[in-house]
Amino acid sequence: MAAIDDHPGEHAAQDPIKLIAVRDTALSLDEVFGAVGDDAAGGTALFVGTVRNHDGGADVDALGYSCHPSAEAEMRRIAEKVVAEFPVRALAAVHRVGDLVVGDLAVVVAVSCPHRGEAFEACRKLIDDLKHEVPIWKHQRFSDGTQEWVGAC
């Protein structure tokens, strides 16, 4: 009997980056989840970032995201790092730009791996690195009329 690690499904797929995009239209959970489907994946982790109604003790009415032209390329670079570190079968990441309101989806990322622990860790690394490294800026508008710009993501 072959060892578990000898099975090709235990390793990263040949081309696991299935979807990377920055969009000015509504995001779809179904699209992202569907992009990471893989018969060799035993675990899929999905993270959804939504616009919340508060930040730092202030009520948020709306916000806008803008990005540098290199944002999508930076997302791909980060995805490639995640794929190099984990046995990713499939990965997808989509970020919204433009004006959003409370409840809108701002970012959706998903990763499928042979096992759940790897999927959770890879998904966490993906969203954390996207948040810290991709040149996407958030302009928050508060109920009291004030506003602020927040760095990447």
PDB file of C-alpha atoms in Angstrom:
ATOM      1  CA  MET A   1       0.000   0.000   0.000  1.00  0.00           C
ATOM      2  CA  ALA A   2       1.336   3.462  -0.910  1.00  0.00           C
ATOM      3  CA  ALA A   3       1.944   6.054   1.765  1.00  0.00           C
ATOM      4  CA  ILE A   4      -0.651   8.824   1.986  1.00  0.00           C
ATOM      5  CA  ASP A   5       1.861  11.427   0.838  1.00  0.00           C
ATOM      6  CA  ASP A   6       2.510   9.432  -2.334  1.00  0.00           C
ATOM      7  CA  HIS A   7      -0.928  10.300  -3.693  1.00  0.00           C
ATOM      8  CA  PRO A   8      -0.875  13.277  -6.105  1.00  0.00           C
ATOM      9  CA  GLY A   9      -3.911  14.766  -4.364  1.00  0.00           C
ATOM     10  CA  GLU A  10      -1.828  15.367  -1.230  1.00  0.00           C
ATOM     11  CA  HIS A  11       0.261  17.955  -3.041  1.00  0.00           C
ATOM     12  CA  ALA A  12      -0.348  21.344  -4.610  1.00  0.00           C
ATOM     13  CA  ALA A  13      -2.081  21.334  -7.974  1.00  0.00           C
ATOM     14  CA  GLN A  14      -0.158  22.271 -11.125  1.00  0.00           C
ATOM     15  CA  ASP A  15      -1.945  25.604 -11.562  1.00  0.00           C
ATOM     16  CA  PRO A  16      -3.885  26.251  -8.347  1.00  0.00           C
ATOM     17  CA  ILE A  17      -4.521  29.984  -8.820  1.00  0.00           C
ATOM     18  CA  LYS A  18      -7.977  29.933 -10.389  1.00  0.00           C
ATOM     19  CA  LEU A  19      -9.281  33.474  -9.899  1.00  0.00           C
ATOM     20  CA  ILE A  20      -7.620  36.774  -8.998  1.00  0.00           C
ATOM     21  CA  ALA A  21      -9.537  39.988  -9.629  1.00  0.00           C
ATOM     22  CA  VAL A  22     -10.236  43.556  -8.574  1.00  0.00           C
ATOM     23  CA  ARG A  23     -13.779  44.523  -9.578  1.00  0.00           C
ATOM     24  CA  ASP A  24     -16.095  47.507  -9.446  1.00  0.00           C
ATOM     25  CA  THR A  25     -19.177  45.286  -9.458  1.00  0.00           C
ATOM     26  CA  ALA A  26     -20.818  43.167  -6.754  1.00  0.00           C
ATOM     27  CA  LEU A  27     -18.852  40.092  -5.671  1.00  0.00           C
ATOM     28  CA  SER A  28     -20.238  36.549  -5.795  1.00  0.00           C
ATOM     29  CA  LEU A  29     -19.669  33.937  -3.090  1.00  0.00           C
ATOM     30  CA  ASP A  30     -20.808  31.267  -5.528  1.00  0.00           C
ATOM     31  CA  GLU A  31     -18.230  32.303  -8.117  1.00  0.00           C
ATOM     32  CA  VAL A  32     -15.339  32.219  -5.646  1.00  0.00           C
ATOM     33  CA  PHE A  33     -16.460  28.984  -3.983  1.00  0.00           C
ATOM     34  CA  GLY A  34     -16.983  27.368  -7.382  1.00  0.00           C
ATOM     35  CA  ALA A  35     -13.513  28.411  -8.517  1.00  0.00           C
ATOM     36  CA  VAL A  36     -11.814  26.447  -5.734  1.00  0.00           C
ATOM     37  CA  GLY A  37     -13.679  23.169  -6.168  1.00  0.00           C
ATOM     38  CA  ASP A  38     -11.252  20.262  -6.498  1.00  0.00           C
ATOM     39  CA  ASP A  39     -11.922  16.524  -6.090  1.00  0.00           C
ATOM     40  CA  ALA A  40      -8.594  16.084  -4.259  1.00  0.00           C
ATOM     41  CA  ALA A  41      -9.415  18.765  -1.671  1.00  0.00           C
ATOM     42  CA  GLY A  42     -10.693  17.585   1.685  1.00  0.00           C
ATOM     43  CA  GLY A  43     -10.963  21.102   3.062  1.00  0.00           C
ATOM     44  CA  THR A  44     -12.044  24.439   1.679  1.00  0.00           C
ATOM     45  CA  ALA A  45     -11.786  27.657   3.673  1.00  0.00           C
ATOM     46  CA  LEU A  46     -13.644  30.774   2.603  1.00  0.00           C
ATOM     47  CA  PHE A  47     -13.310  34.280   4.047  1.00  0.00           C
ATOM     48  CA  VAL A  48     -15.808  37.037   3.315  1.00  0.00           C
ATOM     49  CA  GLY A  49     -15.081  40.624   4.288  1.00  0.00           C
ATOM     50  CA  THR A  50     -18.154  42.849   4.510  1.00  0.00           C
ATOM     51  CA  VAL A  51     -18.718  46.541   5.130  1.00  0.00           C
ATOM     52  CA  ARG A  52     -19.684  46.917   8.769  1.00  0.00           C
ATOM     53  CA  ASN A  53     -21.709  49.730  10.316  1.00  0.00           C
ATOM     54  CA  HIS A  54     -19.014  50.958  12.708  1.00  0.00           C
ATOM     55  CA  ASP A  55     -15.292  51.480  13.119  1.00  0.00           C
ATOM     56  CA  GLY A  56     -13.313  52.843  16.025  1.00  0.00           C
ATOM     57  CA  GLY A  57     -16.452  53.736  17.965  1.00  0.00           C
ATOM     58  CA  ALA A  58     -18.001  55.730  15.113  1.00  0.00           C
ATOM     59  CA  ASP A  59     -21.009  54.822  12.956  1.00  0.00           C
ATOM     60  CA  VAL A  60     -20.072  54.134   9.327  1.00  0.00           C
ATOM     61  CA  ASP A  61     -22.588  55.156   6.646  1.00  0.00           C
ATOM     62  CA  ALA A  62     -20.637  54.052   3.584  1.00  0.00           C
ATOM     63  CA  LEU A  63     -17.170  53.674   2.208  1.00  0.00           C
ATOM     64  CA  GLY A  64     -15.250  53.570  -0.998  1.00  0.00           C
ATOM     65  CA  TYR A  65     -12.304  51.449  -2.026  1.00  0.00           C
ATOM     66  CA  SER A  66      -9.721  52.592  -4.532  1.00  0.00           C
ATOM     67  CA  CYS A  67      -6.579  50.860  -5.677  1.00  0.00           C
ATOM     68  CA  HIS A  68      -3.275  51.324  -7.410  1.00  0.00           C
ATOM     69  CA  PRO A  69      -3.116  49.874 -10.955  1.00  0.00           C
ATOM     70  CA  SER A  70      -0.734  47.196  -9.614  1.00  0.00           C
ATOM     71  CA  ALA A  71      -3.280  45.840  -7.084  1.00  0.00           C
ATOM     72  CA  GLU A  72      -4.294  42.783  -9.089  1.00  0.00           C
ATOM     73  CA  ALA A  73      -0.662  41.888  -9.851  1.00  0.00           C
ATOM     74  CA  GLU A  74       0.136  42.223  -6.135  1.00  0.00           C
ATOM     75  CA  MET A  75      -2.780  39.927  -5.303  1.00  0.00           C
ATOM     76  CA  ARG A  76      -1.342  37.344  -7.688  1.00  0.00           C
ATOM     77  CA  ARG A  77       2.124  37.701  -6.145  1.00  0.00           C
ATOM     78  CA  ILE A  78       0.682  37.023  -2.697  1.00  0.00           C
ATOM     79  CA  ALA A  79      -1.358  34.090  -4.019  1.00  0.00           C
ATOM     80  CA  GLU A  80       1.840  32.620  -5.482  1.00  0.00           C
ATOM     81  CA  LYS A  81       3.524  32.895  -2.062  1.00  0.00           C
ATOM     82  CA  VAL A  82       0.618  31.069  -0.409  1.00  0.00           C
ATOM     83  CA  VAL A  83       0.720  28.352  -3.081  1.00  0.00           C
ATOM     84  CA  ALA A  84       4.469  27.925  -2.488  1.00  0.00           C
ATOM     85  CA  GLU A  85       3.956  27.522   1.267  1.00  0.00           C
ATOM     86  CA  PHE A  86       0.870  25.259   1.385  1.00  0.00           C
ATOM     87  CA  PRO A  87      -0.380  22.259  -0.656  1.00  0.00           C
ATOM     88  CA  VAL A  88      -3.059  24.362  -2.349  1.00  0.00           C
ATOM     89  CA  ARG A  89      -5.339  22.566  -4.775  1.00  0.00           C
ATOM     90  CA  ALA A  90      -7.176  25.772  -5.753  1.00  0.00           C
ATOM     91  CA  LEU A  91      -7.167  29.436  -4.709  1.00  0.00           C
ATOM     92  CA  ALA A  92      -9.348  32.433  -5.526  1.00  0.00           C
ATOM     93  CA  ALA A  93      -9.367  36.064  -4.365  1.00  0.00           C
ATOM     94  CA  VAL A  94     -11.576  38.942  -5.462  1.00  0.00           C
ATOM     95  CA  HIS A  95     -11.639  42.488  -4.043  1.00  0.00           C
ATOM     96  CA  ARG A  96     -14.194  45.184  -4.712  1.00  0.00           C
ATOM     97  CA  VAL A  97     -13.424  48.811  -5.505  1.00  0.00           C
ATOM     98  CA  GLY A  98     -15.797  51.744  -5.789  1.00  0.00           C
ATOM     99  CA  ASP A  99     -18.570  52.879  -3.477  1.00  0.00           C
ATOM    100  CA  LEU A 100     -20.028  50.312  -1.080  1.00  0.00           C
ATOM    101  CA  VAL A 101     -22.695  50.447   1.605  1.00  0.00           C
ATOM    102  CA  VAL A 102     -23.064  48.612   4.894  1.00  0.00           C
ATOM    103  CA  GLY A 103     -23.497  44.890   4.246  1.00  0.00           C
ATOM    104  CA  ASP A 104     -21.787  44.846   0.837  1.00  0.00           C
ATOM    105  CA  LEU A 105     -19.077  42.265   0.177  1.00  0.00           C
ATOM    106  CA  ALA A 106     -15.665  43.954   0.032  1.00  0.00           C
ATOM    107  CA  VAL A 107     -13.403  40.925  -0.385  1.00  0.00           C
ATOM    108  CA  VAL A 108     -13.882  37.189  -0.875  1.00  0.00           C
ATOM    109  CA  VAL A 109     -11.021  34.692  -0.732  1.00  0.00           C
ATOM    110  CA  ALA A 110     -11.057  30.906  -0.722  1.00  0.00           C
ATOM    111  CA  VAL A 111      -8.487  28.136  -0.632  1.00  0.00           C
ATOM    112  CA  SER A 112      -8.905  24.387  -0.995  1.00  0.00           C
ATOM    113  CA  CYS A 113      -6.261  21.951   0.235  1.00  0.00           C
ATOM    114  CA  PRO A 114      -6.064  18.207   0.898  1.00  0.00           C
ATOM    115  CA  HIS A 115      -6.890  18.761   4.602  1.00  0.00           C
ATOM    116  CA  ARG A 116      -8.887  21.323   6.599  1.00  0.00           C
ATOM    117  CA  GLY A 117      -6.002  22.578   8.735  1.00  0.00           C
ATOM    118  CA  GLU A 118      -3.970  23.474   5.658  1.00  0.00           C
ATOM    119  CA  ALA A 119      -6.988  25.159   4.083  1.00  0.00           C
ATOM    120  CA  PHE A 120      -7.621  27.288   7.190  1.00  0.00           C
ATOM    121  CA  GLU A 121      -3.957  28.300   7.485  1.00  0.00           C
ATOM    122  CA  ALA A 122      -3.572  29.073   3.787  1.00  0.00           C
ATOM    123  CA  CYS A 123      -6.787  31.119   3.696  1.00  0.00           C
ATOM    124  CA  ARG A 124      -5.729  33.086   6.791  1.00  0.00           C
ATOM    125  CA  LYS A 125      -2.318  33.823   5.275  1.00  0.00           C
ATOM    126  CA  LEU A 126      -3.935  34.849   1.995  1.00  0.00           C
ATOM    127  CA  ILE A 127      -6.353  37.370   3.509  1.00  0.00           C
ATOM    128  CA  ASP A 128      -3.859  38.710   6.057  1.00  0.00           C
ATOM    129  CA  ASP A 129      -1.173  39.284   3.420  1.00  0.00           C
ATOM    130  CA  LEU A 130      -3.675  40.814   0.980  1.00  0.00           C
ATOM    131  CA  LYS A 131      -4.812  43.215   3.691  1.00  0.00           C
ATOM    132  CA  HIS A 132      -1.270  44.273   4.561  1.00  0.00           C
ATOM    133  CA  GLU A 133       0.436  44.300   1.165  1.00  0.00           C
ATOM    134  CA  VAL A 134      -2.009  45.050  -1.653  1.00  0.00           C
ATOM    135  CA  PRO A 135      -2.335  48.772  -2.499  1.00  0.00           C
ATOM    136  CA  ILE A 136      -6.061  49.107  -1.858  1.00  0.00           C
ATOM    137  CA  TRP A 137      -7.290  52.039   0.228  1.00  0.00           C
ATOM    138  CA  LYS A 138     -10.536  52.481   2.121  1.00  0.00           C
ATOM    139  CA  HIS A 139     -12.272  55.857   2.430  1.00  0.00           C
ATOM    140  CA  GLN A 140     -14.772  55.683   5.288  1.00  0.00           C
ATOM    141  CA  ARG A 141     -17.641  58.129   5.679  1.00  0.00           C
ATOM    142  CA  PHE A 142     -19.091  58.403   9.175  1.00  0.00           C
ATOM    143  CA  SER A 143     -22.586  59.369  10.336  1.00  0.00           C
ATOM    144  CA  ASP A 144     -21.242  62.481  12.077  1.00  0.00           C
ATOM    145  CA  GLY A 145     -19.978  63.855   8.761  1.00  0.00           C
ATOM    146  CA  THR A 146     -16.307  63.024   9.333  1.00  0.00           C
ATOM    147  CA  GLN A 147     -14.295  60.757   7.101  1.00  0.00           C
ATOM    148  CA  GLU A 148     -10.961  58.969   7.047  1.00  0.00           C
ATOM    149  CA  TRP A 149      -8.659  57.111   4.689  1.00  0.00           C
ATOM    150  CA  VAL A 150      -7.366  53.743   5.877  1.00  0.00           C
ATOM    151  CA  GLY A 151      -4.199  52.162   4.408  1.00  0.00           C
ATOM    152  CA  ALA A 152      -4.110  48.963   2.387  1.00  0.00           C
ATOM    153  CA  CYS A 153      -7.514  47.294   2.460  1.00  0.00           C
TER     154      CYS A 153
END
